[in-house]
Coordinates of C-alpha atoms in Angstrom, one line a residue:
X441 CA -24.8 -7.1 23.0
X442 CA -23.4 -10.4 21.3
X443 CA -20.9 -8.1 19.3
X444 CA -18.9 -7.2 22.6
X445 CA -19.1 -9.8 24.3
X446 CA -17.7 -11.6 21.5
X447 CA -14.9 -9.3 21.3
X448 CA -14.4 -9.5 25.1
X449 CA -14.3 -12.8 25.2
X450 CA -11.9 -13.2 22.2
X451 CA -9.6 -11.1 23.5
X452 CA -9.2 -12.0 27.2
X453 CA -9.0 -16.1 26.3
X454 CA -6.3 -15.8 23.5
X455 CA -4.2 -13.1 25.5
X456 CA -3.3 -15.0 28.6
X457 CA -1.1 -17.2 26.1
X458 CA -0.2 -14.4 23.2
X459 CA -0.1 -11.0 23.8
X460 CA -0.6 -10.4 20.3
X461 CA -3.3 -12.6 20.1
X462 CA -6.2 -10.4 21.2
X463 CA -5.3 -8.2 18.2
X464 CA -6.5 -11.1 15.7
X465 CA -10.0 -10.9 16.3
X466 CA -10.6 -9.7 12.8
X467 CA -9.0 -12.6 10.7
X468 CA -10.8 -15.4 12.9
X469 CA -14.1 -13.8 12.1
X470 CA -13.3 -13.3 8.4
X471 CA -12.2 -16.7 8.3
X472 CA -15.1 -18.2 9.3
X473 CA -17.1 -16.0 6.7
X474 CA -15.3 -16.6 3.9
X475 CA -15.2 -20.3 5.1
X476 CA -19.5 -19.8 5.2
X477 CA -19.4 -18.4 1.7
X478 CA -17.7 -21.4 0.5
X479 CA -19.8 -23.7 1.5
X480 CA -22.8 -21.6 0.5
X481 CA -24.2 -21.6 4.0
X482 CA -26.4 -18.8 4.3
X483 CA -27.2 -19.0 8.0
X484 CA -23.8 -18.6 8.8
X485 CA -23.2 -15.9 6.5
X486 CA -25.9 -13.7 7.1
X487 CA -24.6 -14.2 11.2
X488 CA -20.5 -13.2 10.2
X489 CA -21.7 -10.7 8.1
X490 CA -23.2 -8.9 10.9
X491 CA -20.8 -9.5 13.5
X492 CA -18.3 -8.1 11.1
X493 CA -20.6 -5.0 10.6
X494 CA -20.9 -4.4 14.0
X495 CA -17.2 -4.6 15.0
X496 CA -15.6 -3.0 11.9
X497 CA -14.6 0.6 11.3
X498 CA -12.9 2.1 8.4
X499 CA -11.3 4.6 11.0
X500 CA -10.5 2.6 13.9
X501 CA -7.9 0.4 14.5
X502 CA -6.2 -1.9 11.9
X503 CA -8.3 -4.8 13.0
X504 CA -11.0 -3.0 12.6
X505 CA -10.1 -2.0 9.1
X506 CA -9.3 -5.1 8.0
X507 CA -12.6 -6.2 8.8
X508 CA -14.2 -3.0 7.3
X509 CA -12.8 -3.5 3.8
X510 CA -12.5 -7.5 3.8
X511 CA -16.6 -7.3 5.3
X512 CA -17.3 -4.8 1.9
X513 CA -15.8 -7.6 -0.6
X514 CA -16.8 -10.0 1.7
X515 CA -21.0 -8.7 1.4
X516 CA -20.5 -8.4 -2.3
X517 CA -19.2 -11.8 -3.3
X518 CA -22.0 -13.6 -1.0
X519 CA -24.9 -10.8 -3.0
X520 CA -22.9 -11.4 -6.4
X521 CA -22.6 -7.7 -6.5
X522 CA -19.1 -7.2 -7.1
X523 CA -18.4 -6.4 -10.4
X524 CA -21.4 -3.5 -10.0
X525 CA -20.0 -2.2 -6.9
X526 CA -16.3 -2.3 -8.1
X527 CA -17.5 0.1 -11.1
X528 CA -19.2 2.5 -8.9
X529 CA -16.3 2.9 -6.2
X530 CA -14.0 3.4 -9.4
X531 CA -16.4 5.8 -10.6
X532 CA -16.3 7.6 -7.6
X533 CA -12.7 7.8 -7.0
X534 CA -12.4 9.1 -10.6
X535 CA -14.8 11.9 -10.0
X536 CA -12.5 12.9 -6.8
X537 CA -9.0 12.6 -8.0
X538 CA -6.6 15.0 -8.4
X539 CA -2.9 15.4 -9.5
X540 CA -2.3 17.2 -6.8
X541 CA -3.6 15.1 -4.4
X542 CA -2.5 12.0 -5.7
X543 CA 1.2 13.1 -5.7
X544 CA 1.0 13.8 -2.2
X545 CA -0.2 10.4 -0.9
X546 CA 2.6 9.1 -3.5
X547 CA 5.6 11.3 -1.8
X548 CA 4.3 10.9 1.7
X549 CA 3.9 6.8 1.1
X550 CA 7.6 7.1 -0.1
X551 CA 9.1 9.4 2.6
X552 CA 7.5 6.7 5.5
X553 CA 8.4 3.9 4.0
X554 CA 10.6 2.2 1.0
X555 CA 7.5 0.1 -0.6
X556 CA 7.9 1.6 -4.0
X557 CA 11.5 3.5 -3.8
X558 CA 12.8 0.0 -2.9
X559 CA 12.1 -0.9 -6.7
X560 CA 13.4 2.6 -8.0
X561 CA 16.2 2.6 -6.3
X562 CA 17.0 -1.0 -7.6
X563 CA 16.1 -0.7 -10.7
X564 CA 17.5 3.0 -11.5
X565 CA 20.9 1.0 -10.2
X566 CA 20.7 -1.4 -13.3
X567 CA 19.4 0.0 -15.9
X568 CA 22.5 3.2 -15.2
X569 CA 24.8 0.1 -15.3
X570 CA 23.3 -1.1 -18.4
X571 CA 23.1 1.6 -20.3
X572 CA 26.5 3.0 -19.3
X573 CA 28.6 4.9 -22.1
X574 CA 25.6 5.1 -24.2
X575 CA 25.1 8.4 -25.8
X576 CA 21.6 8.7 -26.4
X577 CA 19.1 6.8 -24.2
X578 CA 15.3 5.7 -24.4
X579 CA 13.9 4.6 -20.9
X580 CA 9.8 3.2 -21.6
X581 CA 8.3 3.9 -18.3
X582 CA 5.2 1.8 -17.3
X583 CA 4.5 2.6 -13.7
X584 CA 2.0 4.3 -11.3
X585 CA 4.2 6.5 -9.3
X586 CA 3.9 10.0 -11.4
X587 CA 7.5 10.0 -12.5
X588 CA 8.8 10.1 -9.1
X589 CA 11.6 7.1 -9.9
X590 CA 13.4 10.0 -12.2
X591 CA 15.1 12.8 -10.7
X592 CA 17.5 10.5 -8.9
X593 CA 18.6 9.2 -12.2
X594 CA 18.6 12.1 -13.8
X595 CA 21.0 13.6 -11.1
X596 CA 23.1 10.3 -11.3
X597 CA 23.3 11.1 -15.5
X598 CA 24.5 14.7 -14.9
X599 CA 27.1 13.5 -12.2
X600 CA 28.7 11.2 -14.8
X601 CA 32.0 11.1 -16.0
X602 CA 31.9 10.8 -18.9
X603 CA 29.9 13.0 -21.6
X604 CA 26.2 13.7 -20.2
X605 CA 23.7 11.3 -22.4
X606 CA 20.4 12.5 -24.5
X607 CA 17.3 11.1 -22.3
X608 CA 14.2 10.2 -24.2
X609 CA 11.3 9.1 -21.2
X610 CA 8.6 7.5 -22.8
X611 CA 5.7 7.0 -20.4
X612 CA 2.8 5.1 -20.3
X613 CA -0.3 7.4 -19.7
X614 CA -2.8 5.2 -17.2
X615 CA -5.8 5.4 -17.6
X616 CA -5.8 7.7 -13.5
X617 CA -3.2 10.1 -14.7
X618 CA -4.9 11.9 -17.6
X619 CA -3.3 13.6 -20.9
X620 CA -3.6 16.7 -18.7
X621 CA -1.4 15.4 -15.8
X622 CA 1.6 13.7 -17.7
X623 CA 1.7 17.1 -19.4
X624 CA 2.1 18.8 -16.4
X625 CA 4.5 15.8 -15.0
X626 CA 6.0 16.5 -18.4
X627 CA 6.7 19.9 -18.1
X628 CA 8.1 18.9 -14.5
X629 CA 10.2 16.8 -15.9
X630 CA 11.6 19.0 -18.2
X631 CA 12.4 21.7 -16.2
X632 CA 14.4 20.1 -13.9
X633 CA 16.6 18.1 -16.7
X634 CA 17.4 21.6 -17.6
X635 CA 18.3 22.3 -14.4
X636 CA 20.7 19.5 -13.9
X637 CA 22.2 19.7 -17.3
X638 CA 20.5 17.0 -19.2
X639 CA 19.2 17.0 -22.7
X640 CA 16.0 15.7 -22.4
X641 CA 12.6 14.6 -24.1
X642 CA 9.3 13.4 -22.8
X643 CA 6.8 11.6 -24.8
X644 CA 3.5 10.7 -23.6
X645 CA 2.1 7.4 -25.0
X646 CA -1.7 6.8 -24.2
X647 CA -3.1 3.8 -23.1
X648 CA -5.2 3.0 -20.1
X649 CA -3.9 -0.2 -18.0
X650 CA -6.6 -1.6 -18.9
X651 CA -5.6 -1.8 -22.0
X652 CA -1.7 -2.1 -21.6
X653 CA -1.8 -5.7 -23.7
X654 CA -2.3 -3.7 -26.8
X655 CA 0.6 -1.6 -26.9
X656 CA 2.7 -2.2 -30.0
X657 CA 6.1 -1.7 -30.5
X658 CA 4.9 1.5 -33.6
X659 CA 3.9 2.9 -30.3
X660 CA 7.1 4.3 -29.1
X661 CA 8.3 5.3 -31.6
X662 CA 11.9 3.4 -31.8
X663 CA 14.9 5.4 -33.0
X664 CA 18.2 3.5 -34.2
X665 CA 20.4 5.2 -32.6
X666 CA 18.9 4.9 -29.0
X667 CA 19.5 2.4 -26.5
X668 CA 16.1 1.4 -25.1
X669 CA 15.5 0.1 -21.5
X670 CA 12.4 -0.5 -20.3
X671 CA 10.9 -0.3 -16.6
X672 CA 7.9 -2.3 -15.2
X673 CA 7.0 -0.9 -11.9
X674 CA 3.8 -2.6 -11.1
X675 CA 2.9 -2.8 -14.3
X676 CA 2.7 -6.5 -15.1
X677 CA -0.2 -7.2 -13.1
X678 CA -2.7 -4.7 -14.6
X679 CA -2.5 -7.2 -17.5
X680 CA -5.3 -9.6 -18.2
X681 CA -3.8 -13.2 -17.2
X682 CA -4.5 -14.4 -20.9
X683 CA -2.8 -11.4 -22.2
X684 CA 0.4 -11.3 -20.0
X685 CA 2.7 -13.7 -22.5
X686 CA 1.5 -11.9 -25.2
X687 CA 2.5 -8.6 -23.7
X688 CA 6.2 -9.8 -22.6
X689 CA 6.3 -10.8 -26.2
X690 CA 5.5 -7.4 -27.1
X691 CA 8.3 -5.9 -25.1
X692 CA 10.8 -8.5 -25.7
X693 CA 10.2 -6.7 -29.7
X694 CA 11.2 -4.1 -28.5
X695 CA 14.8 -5.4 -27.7
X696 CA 15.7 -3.3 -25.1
X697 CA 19.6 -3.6 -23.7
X698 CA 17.4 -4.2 -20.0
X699 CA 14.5 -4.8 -18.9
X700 CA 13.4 -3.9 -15.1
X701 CA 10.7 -5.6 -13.5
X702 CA 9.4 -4.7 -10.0
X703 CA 6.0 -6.7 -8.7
X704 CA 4.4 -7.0 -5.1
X705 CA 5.0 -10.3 -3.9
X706 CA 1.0 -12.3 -3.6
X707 CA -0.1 -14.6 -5.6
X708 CA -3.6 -13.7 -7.0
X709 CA -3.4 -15.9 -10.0
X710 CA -3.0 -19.8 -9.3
X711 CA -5.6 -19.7 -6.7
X712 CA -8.2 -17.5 -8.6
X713 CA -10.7 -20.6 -8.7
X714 CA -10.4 -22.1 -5.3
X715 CA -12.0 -19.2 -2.9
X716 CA -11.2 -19.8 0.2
X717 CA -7.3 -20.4 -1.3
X718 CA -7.4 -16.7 -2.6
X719 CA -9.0 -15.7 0.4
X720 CA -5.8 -16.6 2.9
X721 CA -3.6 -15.2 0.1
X722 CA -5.3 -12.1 0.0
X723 CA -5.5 -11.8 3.7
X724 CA -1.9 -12.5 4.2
X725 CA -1.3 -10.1 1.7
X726 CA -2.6 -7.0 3.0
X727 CA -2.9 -7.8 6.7
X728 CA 0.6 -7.1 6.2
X729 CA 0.3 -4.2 3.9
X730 CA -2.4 -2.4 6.6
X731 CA 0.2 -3.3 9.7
X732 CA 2.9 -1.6 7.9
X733 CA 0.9 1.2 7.3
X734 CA -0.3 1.2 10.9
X735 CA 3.2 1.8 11.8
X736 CA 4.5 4.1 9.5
X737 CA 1.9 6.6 9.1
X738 CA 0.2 9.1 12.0
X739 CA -3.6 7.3 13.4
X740 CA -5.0 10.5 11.3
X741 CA -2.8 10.7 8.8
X742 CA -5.1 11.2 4.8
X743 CA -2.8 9.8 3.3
X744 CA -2.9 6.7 5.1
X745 CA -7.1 6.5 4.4
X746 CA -6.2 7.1 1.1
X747 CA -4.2 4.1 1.0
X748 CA -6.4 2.1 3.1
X749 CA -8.9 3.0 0.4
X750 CA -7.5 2.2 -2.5
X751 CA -6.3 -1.7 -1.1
X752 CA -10.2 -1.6 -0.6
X753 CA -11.0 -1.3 -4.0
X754 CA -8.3 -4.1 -5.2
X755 CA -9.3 -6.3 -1.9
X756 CA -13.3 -6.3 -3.4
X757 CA -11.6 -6.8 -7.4
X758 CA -10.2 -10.0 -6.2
X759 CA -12.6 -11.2 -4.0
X760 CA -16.0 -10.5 -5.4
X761 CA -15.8 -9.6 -9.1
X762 CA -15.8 -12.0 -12.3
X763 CA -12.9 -12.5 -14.8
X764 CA -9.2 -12.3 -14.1
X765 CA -8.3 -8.9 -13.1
X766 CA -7.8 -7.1 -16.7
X767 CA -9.9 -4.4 -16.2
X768 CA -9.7 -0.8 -14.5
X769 CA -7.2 -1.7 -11.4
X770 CA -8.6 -5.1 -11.0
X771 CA -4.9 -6.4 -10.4
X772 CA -4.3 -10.8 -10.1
X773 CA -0.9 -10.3 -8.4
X774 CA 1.9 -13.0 -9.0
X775 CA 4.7 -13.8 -6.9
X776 CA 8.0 -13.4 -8.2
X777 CA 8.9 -17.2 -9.1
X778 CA 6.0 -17.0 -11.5
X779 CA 7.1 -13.9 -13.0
X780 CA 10.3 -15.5 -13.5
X781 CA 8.5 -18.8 -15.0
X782 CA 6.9 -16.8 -17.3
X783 CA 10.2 -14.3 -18.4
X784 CA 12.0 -17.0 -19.3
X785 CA 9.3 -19.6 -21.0
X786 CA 8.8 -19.7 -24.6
X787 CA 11.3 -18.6 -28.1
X788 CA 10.9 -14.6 -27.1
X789 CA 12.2 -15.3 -23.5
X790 CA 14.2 -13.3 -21.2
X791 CA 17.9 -14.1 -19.3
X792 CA 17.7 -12.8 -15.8
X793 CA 20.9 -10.1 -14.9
X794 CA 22.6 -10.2 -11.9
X795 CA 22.0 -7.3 -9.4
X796 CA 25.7 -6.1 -8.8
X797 CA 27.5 -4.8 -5.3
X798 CA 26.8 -1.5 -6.1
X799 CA 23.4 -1.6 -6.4
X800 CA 22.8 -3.8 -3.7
X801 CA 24.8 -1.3 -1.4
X802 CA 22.5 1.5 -3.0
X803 CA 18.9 -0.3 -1.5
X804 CA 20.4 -0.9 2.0
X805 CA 21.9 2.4 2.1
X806 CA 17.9 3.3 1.1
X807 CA 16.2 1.2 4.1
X808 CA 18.5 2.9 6.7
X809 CA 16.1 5.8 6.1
X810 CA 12.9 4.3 7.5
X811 CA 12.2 2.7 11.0
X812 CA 13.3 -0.6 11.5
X813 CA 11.9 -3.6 10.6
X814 CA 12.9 -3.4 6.8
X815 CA 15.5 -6.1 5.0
X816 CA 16.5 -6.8 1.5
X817 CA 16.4 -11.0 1.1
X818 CA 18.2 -11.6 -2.2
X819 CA 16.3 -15.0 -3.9
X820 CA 17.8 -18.3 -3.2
X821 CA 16.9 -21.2 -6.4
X822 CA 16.9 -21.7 -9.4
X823 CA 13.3 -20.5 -10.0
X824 CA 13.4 -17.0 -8.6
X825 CA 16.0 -13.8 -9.1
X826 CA 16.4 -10.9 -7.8
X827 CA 15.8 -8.7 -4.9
X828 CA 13.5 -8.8 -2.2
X829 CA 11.8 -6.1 0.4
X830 CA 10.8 -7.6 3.6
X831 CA 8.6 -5.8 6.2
X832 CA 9.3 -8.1 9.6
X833 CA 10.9 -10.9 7.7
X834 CA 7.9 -11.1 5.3
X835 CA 9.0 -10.6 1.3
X836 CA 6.6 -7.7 0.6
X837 CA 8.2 -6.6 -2.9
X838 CA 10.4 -8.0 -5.6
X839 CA 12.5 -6.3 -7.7
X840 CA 14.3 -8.0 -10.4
X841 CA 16.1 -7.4 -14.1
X842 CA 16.4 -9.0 -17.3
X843 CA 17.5 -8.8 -20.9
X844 CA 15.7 -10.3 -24.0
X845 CA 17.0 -13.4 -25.5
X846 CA 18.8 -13.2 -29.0

């Protein structure tokens, strides 16, 4: 019984000095693997590998999670059987998803915590400023989140003073939300402009993430008369690395009045080569992630497995598969201060824009909905801007704006 004795052990040493302690059982042991797989020290890994096996549960507690889904990446980079794994879990959640389904998660994730309305909430705030006595308007969506970011901003349009603006949303169709969904989400969409007195039309433009480098600018379709902004919600980093200053250059052509980038806040890129480096990162990273949703969701809550599941899936893509994240939801996060390094590098740069009271007011008015233990951190430097989320003092996501050089 070496497994709980192990455990036993682990706990009842490291809690007579931390109560916490006992509770980190999970990164010690994954430590030590990934350590193993470093070094290329099979013995070792082979005994990790089953400790890990035999103490991990995808249902049990978040230590036990953790080690569930670190132990699956973890197996596949020491049998160099990620990439083929990766491709079969995608395939498999492909065969499974639904709109309907997917939408709930999505609503659920944001009515238990601000991870993602955080960053609509911001940048809804700027790009209303921006665009602000503008008579006809062209917002590019590239997001995940099913066209949840709009209704508030179409309700904050039809509550204007002055004369109610033409919308034109152009969204990016991902390669998980079929032609058949966004015309559902269009037809959503739609119906409840009309209802709050907004003229509006929805365009669908096609392209997978995984191809999201190759949009062009004859893609949306530009009109003259429109004034374009343009919102990134975690879109950035479904972009191959190589590809990602081509792509800003792409938008930059498309010379929107503002440009709204929101990114979770890891840094999957600099450290892609040095494994045991991306390992800590990636640990920090969604240790955090799973003791956030530990306390914000139910213990049998779907759409907290559903969650859980999907992290496993980007968790095995950055641990145990080849290349640099540019395919299917391989994703190589970067923090913001590279973000901003790379917005304002090169002749078709960016200029950040200033978040103003209002809008800062609007996001902490937002994270007096959830449970405590949210902040906003605005960014200190010269080589970050913007706005920070911050579960227990910890910047989670970053939400920031920008306009395109002249």
């Amino acid at each position: 019984m070496q497994n709980s004795s192990y455990h036993q052990t682990t706990a009842s040493s490291s809690t007579s000095t931390d109560p916490s302690a006992s509770e980190k059982w999970a990164e010690k042991l994954l430590r030590e693997c990934a350590k193993a797989i470093s070094e290329k020290d099979s013995s070792k890994i082979h005994h990790f590998l089953w400790m890990l096996n035999e103490l991990s549960s995808p249902y049990g507690d978040t230590d036990q999670k953790l080690a569930s889904y670190f132990l699956q990446a973890l197996f596949c980079k020491a049998t160099e059987s990620g990439d083929r794994s990766y491709n079969t879990l995608i395939s498999v959640a492909e065969k499974i998803h639904s709109f309907d389904t997917a939408r709930k998660v999505i609503l659920k994730f944001q009515e238990v915590s601000p991870w993602t309305t955080f960053g609509h909430v911001a940048s809804n705030a700027v790009i209303l400023e921006a665009l602000e006595g503008e008579a006809k308007l062209h917002i590019i969506d590239m997001s995940n989140t099913y066209c949840t970011q709009w209704p508030t901003l179409l309700e904050a349009l039809a509550t204007r003073n002055d004369e109610t603006p033409h919308l034109r949303l152009s969204v990016v169709v991902t390669a998980a939300a079929g032609g058949s969904v966004m015309k559902e989400i269009g037809q959503r969409m739609e119906k409840f402009a009309r209802l709050m007195g907004v003229p509006f039309e929805f365009q669908a433009v096609n392209c997978g993430f995984s191809r999201l480098g190759e949009l062009k600018r004859e893609d949306f379709a530009l009109r003259e008369d429109e004034a374009v902004a343009v919102n990134c919600v975690g879109a950035l980093r479904s972009v191959g690395i190589k590809d990602r200053n081509g792509f800003l250059r792409v938008i930059h052509g498309l010379r929107p009045k503002v440009v709204t980038v929101v990114e979770e806040e890891a840094d999957f890129t600099s450290n892609k080569d040095v494994y045991i480096m991306c390992f800590e990162e990636c640990l920090r990273f969604y240790g955090t992630f799973f003791e956030m949703l530990e306390e914000s969701f139910v213990a049998t809550s779907n759409e907290r497995l559903m969650l859980e599941r999907e992290c496993s899936r980007s968790i095995l893509s950055v641990l145990a598969c080849e290349g640099d994240g540019g395919s299917g939801e391989c994703e190589r996060r970067e923090k913001g201060n590279q973000w901003c390094a790379r917005l304002r590098s090169g002749d078709d740069h960016f200029m950040p824009l200033n978040f103003s009271d209002d809008a800062v007011d609007d996001v902490r008015a937002l994270l007096k909905r959830y449970q405590a233990g949210w902040s906003l951190v605005t960014s200190q430097g010269d080589d970050a801007f913007g706005l920070y989320l911050a579960w227990k003092d910890e910047p989670v996501v970053w939400a920031s704006a920008w306009k395109p050089s002249s």
